[in-house]
Short mmCIF file of C-alpha atoms in Angstrom, two decimals:
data_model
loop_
_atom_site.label_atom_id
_atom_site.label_comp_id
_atom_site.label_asym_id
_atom_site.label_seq_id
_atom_site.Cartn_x
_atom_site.Cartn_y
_atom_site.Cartn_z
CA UNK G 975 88.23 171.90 153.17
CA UNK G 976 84.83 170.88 154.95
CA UNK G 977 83.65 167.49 154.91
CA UNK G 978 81.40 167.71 152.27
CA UNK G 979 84.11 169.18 149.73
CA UNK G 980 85.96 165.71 150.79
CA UNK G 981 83.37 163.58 150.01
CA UNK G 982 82.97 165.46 146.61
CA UNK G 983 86.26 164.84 145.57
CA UNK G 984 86.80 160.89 146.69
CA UNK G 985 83.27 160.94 144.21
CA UNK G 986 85.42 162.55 141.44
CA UNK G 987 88.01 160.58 141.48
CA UNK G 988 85.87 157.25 141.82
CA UNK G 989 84.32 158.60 138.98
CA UNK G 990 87.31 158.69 137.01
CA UNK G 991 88.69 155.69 137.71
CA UNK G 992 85.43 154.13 136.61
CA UNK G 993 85.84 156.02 133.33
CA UNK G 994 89.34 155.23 132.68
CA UNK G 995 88.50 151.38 133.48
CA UNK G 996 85.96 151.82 130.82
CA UNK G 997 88.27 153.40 128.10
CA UNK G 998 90.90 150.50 128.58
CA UNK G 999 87.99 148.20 128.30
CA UNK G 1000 88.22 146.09 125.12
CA UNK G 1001 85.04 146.82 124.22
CA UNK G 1002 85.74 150.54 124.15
CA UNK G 1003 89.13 149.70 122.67
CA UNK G 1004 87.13 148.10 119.52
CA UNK G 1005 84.76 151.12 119.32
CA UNK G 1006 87.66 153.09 119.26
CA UNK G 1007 89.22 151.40 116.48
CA UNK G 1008 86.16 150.93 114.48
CA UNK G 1009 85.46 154.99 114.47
CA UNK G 1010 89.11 155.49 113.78
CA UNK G 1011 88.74 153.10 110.67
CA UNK G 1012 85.47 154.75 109.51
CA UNK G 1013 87.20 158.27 108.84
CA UNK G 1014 90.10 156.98 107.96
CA UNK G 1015 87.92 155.64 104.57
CA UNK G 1016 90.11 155.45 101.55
CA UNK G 1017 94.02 155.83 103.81
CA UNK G 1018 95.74 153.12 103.19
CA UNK G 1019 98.41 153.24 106.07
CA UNK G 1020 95.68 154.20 108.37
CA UNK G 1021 93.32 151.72 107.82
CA UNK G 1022 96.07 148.85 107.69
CA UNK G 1023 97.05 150.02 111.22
CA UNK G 1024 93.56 149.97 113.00
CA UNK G 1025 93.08 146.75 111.14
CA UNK G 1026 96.17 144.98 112.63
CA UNK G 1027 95.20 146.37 115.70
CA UNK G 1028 92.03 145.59 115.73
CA UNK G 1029 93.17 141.54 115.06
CA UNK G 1030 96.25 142.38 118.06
CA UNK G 1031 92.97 142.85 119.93
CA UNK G 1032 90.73 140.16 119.54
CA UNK G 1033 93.67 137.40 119.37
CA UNK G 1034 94.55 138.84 123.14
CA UNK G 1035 91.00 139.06 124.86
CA UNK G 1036 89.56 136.34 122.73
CA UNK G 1037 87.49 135.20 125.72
CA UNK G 1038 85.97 138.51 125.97
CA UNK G 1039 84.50 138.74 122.14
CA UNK G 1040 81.41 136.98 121.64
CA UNK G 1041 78.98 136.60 118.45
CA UNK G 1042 77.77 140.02 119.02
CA UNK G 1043 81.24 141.76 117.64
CA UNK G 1044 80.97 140.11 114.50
CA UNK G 1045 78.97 143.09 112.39
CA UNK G 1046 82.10 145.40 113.95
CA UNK G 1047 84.69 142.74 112.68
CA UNK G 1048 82.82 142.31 109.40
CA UNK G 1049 82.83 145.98 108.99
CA UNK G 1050 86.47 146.35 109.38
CA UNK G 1051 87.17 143.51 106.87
CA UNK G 1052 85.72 145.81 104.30
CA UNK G 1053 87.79 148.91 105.46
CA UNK G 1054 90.68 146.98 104.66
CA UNK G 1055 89.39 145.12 101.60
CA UNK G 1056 88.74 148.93 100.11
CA UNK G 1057 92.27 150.26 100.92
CA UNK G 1058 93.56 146.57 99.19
CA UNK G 1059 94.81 144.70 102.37
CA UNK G 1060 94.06 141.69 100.64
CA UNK G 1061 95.94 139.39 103.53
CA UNK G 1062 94.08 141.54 106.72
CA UNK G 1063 90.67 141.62 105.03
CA UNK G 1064 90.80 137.59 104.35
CA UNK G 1065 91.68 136.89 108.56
CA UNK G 1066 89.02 139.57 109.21
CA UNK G 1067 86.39 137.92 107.35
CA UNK G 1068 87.53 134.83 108.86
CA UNK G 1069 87.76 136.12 112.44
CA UNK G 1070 84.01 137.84 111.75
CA UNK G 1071 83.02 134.27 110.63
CA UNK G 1072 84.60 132.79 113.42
CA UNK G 1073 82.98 134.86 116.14
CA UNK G 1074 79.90 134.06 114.72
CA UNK G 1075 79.51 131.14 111.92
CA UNK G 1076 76.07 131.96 111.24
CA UNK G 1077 76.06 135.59 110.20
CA UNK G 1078 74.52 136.13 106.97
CA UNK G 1079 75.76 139.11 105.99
CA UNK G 1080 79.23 138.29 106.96
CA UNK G 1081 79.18 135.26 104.98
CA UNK G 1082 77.95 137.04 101.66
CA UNK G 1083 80.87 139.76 102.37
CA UNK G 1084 83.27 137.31 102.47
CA UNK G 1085 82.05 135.64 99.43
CA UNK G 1086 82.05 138.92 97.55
CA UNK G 1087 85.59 139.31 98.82
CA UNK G 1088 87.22 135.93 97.81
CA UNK G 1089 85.38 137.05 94.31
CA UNK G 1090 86.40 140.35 93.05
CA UNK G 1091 89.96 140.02 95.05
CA UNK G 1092 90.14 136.32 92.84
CA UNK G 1093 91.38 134.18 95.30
CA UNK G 1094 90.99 130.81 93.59
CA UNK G 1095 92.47 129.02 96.90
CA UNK G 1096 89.28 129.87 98.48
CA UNK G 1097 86.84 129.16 95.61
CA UNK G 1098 85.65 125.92 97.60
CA UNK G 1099 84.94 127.63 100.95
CA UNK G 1100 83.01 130.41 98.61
CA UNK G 1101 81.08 127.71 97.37
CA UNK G 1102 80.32 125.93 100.84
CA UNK G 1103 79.31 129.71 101.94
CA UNK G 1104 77.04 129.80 99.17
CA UNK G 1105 75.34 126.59 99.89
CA UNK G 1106 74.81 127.01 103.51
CA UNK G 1107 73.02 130.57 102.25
CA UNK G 1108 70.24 128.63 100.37
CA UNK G 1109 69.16 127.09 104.09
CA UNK G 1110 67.69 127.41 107.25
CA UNK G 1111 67.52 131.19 108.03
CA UNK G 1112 69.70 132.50 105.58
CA UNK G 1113 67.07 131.77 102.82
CA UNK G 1114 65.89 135.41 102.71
CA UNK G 1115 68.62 137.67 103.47
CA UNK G 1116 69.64 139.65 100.48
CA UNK G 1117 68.78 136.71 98.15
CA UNK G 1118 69.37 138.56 94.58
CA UNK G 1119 72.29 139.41 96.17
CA UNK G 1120 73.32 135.53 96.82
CA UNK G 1121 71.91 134.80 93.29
CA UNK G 1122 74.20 137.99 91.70
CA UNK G 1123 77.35 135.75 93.97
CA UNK G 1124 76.36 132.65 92.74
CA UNK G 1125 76.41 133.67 89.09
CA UNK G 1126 79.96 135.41 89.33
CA UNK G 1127 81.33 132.26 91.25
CA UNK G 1128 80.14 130.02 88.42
CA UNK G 1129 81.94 132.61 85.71
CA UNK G 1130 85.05 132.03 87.86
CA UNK G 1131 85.21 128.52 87.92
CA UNK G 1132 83.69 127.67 84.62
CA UNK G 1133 80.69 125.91 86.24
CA UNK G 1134 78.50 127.45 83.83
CA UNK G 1135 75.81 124.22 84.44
CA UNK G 1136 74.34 126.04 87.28
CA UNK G 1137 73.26 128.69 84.66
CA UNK G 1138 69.71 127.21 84.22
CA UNK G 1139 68.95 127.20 88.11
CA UNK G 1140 70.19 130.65 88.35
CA UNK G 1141 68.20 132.10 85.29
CA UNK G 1142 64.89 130.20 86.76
CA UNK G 1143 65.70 131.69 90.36
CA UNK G 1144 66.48 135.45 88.41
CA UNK G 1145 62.92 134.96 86.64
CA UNK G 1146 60.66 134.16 90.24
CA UNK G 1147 62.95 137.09 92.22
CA UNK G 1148 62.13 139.55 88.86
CA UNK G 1149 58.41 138.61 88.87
CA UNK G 1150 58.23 139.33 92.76
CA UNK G 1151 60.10 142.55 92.69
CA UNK G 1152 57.41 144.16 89.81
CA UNK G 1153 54.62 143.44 91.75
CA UNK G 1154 56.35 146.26 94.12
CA UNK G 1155 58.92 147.95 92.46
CA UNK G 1156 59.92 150.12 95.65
CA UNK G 1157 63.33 148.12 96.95
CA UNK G 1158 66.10 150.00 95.99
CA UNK G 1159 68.27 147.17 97.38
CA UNK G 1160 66.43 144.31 95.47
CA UNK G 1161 66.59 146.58 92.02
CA UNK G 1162 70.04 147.44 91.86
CA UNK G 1163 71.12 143.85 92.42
CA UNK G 1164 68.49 142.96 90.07
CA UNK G 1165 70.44 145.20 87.44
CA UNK G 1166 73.03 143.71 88.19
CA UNK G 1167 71.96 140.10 87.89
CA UNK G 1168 70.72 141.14 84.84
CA UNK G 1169 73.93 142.87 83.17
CA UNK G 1170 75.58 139.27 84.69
CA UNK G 1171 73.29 137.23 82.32
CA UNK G 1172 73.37 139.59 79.66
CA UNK G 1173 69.06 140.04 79.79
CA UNK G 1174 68.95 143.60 78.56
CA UNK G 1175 65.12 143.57 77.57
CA UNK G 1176 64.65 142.62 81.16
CA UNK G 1177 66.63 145.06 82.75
CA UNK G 1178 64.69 148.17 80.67
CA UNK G 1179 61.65 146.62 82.16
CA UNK G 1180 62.69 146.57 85.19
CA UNK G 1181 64.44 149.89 85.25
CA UNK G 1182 61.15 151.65 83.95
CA UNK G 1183 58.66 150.18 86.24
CA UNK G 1184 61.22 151.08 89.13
CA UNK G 1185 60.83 154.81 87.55
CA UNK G 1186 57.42 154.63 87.19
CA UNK G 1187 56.69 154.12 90.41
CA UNK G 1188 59.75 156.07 92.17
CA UNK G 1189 58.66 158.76 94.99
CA UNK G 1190 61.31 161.09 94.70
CA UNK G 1191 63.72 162.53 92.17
CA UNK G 1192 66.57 160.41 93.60
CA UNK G 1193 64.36 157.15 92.57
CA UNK G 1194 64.43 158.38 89.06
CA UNK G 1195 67.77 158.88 88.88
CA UNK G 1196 68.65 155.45 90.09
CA UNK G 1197 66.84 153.91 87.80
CA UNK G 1198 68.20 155.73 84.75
CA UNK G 1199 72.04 155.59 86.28
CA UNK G 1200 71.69 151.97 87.16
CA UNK G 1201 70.15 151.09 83.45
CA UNK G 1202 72.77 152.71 81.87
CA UNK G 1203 75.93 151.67 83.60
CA UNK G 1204 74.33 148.03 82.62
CA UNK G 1205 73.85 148.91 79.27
CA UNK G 1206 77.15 150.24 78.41
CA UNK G 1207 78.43 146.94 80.07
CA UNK G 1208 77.00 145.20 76.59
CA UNK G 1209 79.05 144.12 73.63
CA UNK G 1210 76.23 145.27 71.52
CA UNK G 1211 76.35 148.83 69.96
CA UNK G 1212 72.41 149.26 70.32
CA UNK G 1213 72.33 148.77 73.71
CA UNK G 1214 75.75 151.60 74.05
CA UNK G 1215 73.80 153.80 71.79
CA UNK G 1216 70.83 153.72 74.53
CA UNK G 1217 73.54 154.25 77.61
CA UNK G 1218 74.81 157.37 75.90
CA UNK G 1219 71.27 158.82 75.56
CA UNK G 1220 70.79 158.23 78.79
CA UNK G 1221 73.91 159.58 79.89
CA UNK G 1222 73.44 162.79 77.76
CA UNK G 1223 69.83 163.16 79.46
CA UNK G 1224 71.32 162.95 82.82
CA UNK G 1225 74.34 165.52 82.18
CA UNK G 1226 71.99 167.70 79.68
CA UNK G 1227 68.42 167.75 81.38
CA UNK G 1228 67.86 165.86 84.56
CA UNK G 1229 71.02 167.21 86.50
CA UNK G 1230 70.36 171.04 85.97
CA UNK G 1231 67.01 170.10 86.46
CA UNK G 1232 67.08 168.46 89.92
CA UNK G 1233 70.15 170.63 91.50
CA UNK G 1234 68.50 169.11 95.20
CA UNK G 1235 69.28 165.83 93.99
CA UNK G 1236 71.90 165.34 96.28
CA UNK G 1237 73.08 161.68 94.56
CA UNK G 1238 73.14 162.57 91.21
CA UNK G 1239 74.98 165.72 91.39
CA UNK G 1240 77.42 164.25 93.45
CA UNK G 1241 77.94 161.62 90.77
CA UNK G 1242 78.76 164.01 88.03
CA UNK G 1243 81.80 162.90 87.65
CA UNK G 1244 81.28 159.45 87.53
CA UNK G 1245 78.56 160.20 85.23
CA UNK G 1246 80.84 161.88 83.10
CA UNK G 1247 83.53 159.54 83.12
CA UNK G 1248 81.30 156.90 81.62
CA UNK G 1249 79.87 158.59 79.08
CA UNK G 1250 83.35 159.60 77.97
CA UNK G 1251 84.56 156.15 77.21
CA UNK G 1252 81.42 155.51 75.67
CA UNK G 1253 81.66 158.60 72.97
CA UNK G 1254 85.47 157.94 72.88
CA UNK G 1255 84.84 154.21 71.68
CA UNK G 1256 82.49 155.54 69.25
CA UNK G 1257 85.18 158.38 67.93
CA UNK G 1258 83.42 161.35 69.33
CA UNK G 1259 86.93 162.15 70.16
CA UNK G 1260 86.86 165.96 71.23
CA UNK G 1261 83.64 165.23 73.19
CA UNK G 1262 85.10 162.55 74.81
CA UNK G 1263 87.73 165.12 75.77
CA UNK G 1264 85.67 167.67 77.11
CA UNK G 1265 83.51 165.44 79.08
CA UNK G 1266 86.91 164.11 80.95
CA UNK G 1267 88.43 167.54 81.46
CA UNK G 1268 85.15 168.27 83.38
CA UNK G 1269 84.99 164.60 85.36
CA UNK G 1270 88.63 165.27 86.10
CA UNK G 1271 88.07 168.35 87.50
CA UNK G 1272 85.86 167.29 89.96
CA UNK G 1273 87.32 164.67 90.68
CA UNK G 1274 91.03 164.96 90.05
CA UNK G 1275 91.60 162.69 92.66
CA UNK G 1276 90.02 159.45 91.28
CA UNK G 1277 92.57 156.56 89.84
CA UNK G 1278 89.95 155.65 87.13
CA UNK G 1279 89.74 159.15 85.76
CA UNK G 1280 93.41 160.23 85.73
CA UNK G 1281 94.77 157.07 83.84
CA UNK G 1282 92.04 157.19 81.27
CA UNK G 1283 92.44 160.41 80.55
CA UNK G 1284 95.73 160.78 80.70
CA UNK G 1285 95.80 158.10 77.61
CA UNK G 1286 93.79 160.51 75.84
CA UNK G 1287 96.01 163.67 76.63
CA UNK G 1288 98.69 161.33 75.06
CA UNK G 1289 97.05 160.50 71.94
CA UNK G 1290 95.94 164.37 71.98
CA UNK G 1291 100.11 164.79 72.10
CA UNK G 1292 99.97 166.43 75.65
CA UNK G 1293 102.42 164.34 77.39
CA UNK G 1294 103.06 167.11 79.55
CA UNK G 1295 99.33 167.77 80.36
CA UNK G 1296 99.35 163.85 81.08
CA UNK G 1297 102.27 163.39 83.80
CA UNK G 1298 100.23 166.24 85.32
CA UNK G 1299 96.93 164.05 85.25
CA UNK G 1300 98.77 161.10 86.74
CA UNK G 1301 100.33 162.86 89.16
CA UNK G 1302 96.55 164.50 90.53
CA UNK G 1303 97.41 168.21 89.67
CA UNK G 1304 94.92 170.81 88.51
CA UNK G 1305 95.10 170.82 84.77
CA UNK G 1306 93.76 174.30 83.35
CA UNK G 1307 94.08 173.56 79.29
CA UNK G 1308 91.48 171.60 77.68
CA UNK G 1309 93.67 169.84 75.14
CA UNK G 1310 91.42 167.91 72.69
CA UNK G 1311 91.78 165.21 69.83
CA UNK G 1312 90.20 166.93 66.95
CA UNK G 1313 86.68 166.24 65.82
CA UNK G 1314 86.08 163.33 63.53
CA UNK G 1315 82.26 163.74 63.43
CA UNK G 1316 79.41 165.20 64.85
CA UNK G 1317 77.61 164.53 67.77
CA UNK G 1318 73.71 163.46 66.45
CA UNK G 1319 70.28 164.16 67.72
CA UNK G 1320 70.21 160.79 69.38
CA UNK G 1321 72.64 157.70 69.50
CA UNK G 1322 70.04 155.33 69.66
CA UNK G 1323 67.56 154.15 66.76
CA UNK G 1324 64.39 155.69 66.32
CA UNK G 1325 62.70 152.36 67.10
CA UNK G 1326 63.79 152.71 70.68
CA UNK G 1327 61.89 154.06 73.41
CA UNK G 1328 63.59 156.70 74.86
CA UNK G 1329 61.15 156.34 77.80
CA UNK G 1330 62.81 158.28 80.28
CA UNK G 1331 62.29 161.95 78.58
CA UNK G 1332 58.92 161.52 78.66
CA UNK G 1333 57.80 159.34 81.73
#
């Protein structure tokens, strides 16, 4: 071997060295676990591994994590919050907080976390979280978002007083979004605040203008989607009667229409699903049972969709097809409830503005 072949390979191997340093690195070690996470969406045993890893981690080289890992910690309190690791997503959120106490995001998260997983031990912090959002430079990150948070904390604790600060702050954040309707961010938490407060007349006008000005197909459907899943949320029929003829546009017209709308056809299921319950409530029985067959064939794989229909195979008197439904396996009869009455021209009254067939 001639000198220069030498000095090649002592190159190569300082090379590798350099690169296995790196991969034992715990910065690389985080990476690692964060990608892992990521495609591991939606497995359980997975994600609870990288998560418990990923705190192993930290708690070991806590000198070397700084204020900058706290989006990557953040992020894998929510893989584990998805999965329902209730106990690793609550010291992820913490650790995230803890590497870096003034992360806005982070602290909305974790907010949104102690809410929907109802962990009244933690109501107080919530509420500190909250409070420290409405300051300094926190003021305008996501703040329908914060407002939407606020409103569901108050439901949870029965501090309904703050109601009248809330609906003033909802009224200036509505105003500002329709003089530029283009956030798709700021609407659908907007729809949300909306459903929240149970302001339906706002939420069509806000919906519409949204559509009105939308750029694309995928605009349009947001608006309509979003409007309806809010309006079948109500407790009043008029408002379900306009959800289903939106949902009967969508499935009837605007999907066949738009096959390049990526979002909406991948939400046919969901879109589906919805409408189901709604026609079921409203004892459109075999339509309801159609409309499920399809969603479940789609998606035979989602939890929401297999136990609700599986109720209604069981009130059709398919037990059989049922266990089958539970159990995520294709399904190939369409067993349905027989009619009670007919499907009409429209759901809602002719005094509403169907706006959306002919904007």
């Amino acid at each position: 071997i001639n000198k220069d072949d030498k000095e090649h390979d002592i190159n190569k191997d300082d090379k590798a060295r350099k690169v296995s340093e790196e991969e034992e690195s715990p910065d690389r070690q985080l990476t690692r676990l964060s990608i892992y996470a990521q495609a591991a969406r939606g497995n359980r045993e997975k994600i609870k591994s990288f998560t418990s890893q990923t705190l192993e981690l930290i708690d070991q080289h806590r000198e070397f994590f700084d204020a900058s890992y706290a989006p990557r910690v953040g992020n894998m309190a929510i893989y584990a919050e998805q999965v329902g690791e209730i106990k690793l997503a609550d010291r992820l959120y913490k650790l995230a907080l803890e590497l870096d106490p003034e992360h806005s995001n982070n602290m909305q998260n974790y907010v949104d976390f102690i809410i929907n997983a109802r962990l009244q031990d933690h109501y107080d912090m919530a509420e500190q979280l909250l409070n420290k959002l409405k300051e300094g430079i926190h003021v305008q990150h996501r703040p329908e978002n914060r407002l939407l948070l606020r409103i569901r904390l108050a439901r949870l604790t029965g501090k309904t007083e703050q109601m009248d600060v809330v609906n003033q702050e909802l009224e200036e954040r509505t105003s500002a979004f329709l003089k530029e309707p283009t956030s798709r961010q700021q609407f659908s938490t907007l729809i949300s605040l909306m459903k929240e407060v149970t302001d339906f007349d706002n939420a069509r006008k806000t919906a519409k203008s949204y559509y009105e000005h939308a750029s694309d197909d995928t605009i349009k459907y947001v608006a309509m989607r979003r409007l309806a899943d809010a309006l079948a949320a109500s407790s009043e029929s008029k408002d379900e009667a306009e959800a289903m003829d939106i949902y009967r546009f969508l499935l009837d017209r605007f999907l066949p229409d738009h096959p390049s709308c990526e979002e909406a056809q991948n939400d046919l299921p969901d879109i589906q699903h919805n409408y189901a319950i709604l026609l079921y409530q409203y004892d459109y029985d075999d339509a309801a049972g159609r409309l499920w067959f399809e969603a479940y064939k789609h998606s035979p794989s989602d939890r929401n969709i297999q136990r609700v229909y599986s109720e209604y195979l069981t009130r059709a008197g398919r037990a059989d097809l049922a266990v089958l439904v539970l159990d995520g396996k294709p399904v190939e009869e369409k067993a349905l409830i027989p009619a009670q009455k007919r499907l009409p021209a429209r759901f809602s009254d002719t005094d509403v503005s169907l706006w959306w067939e002919t904007a």
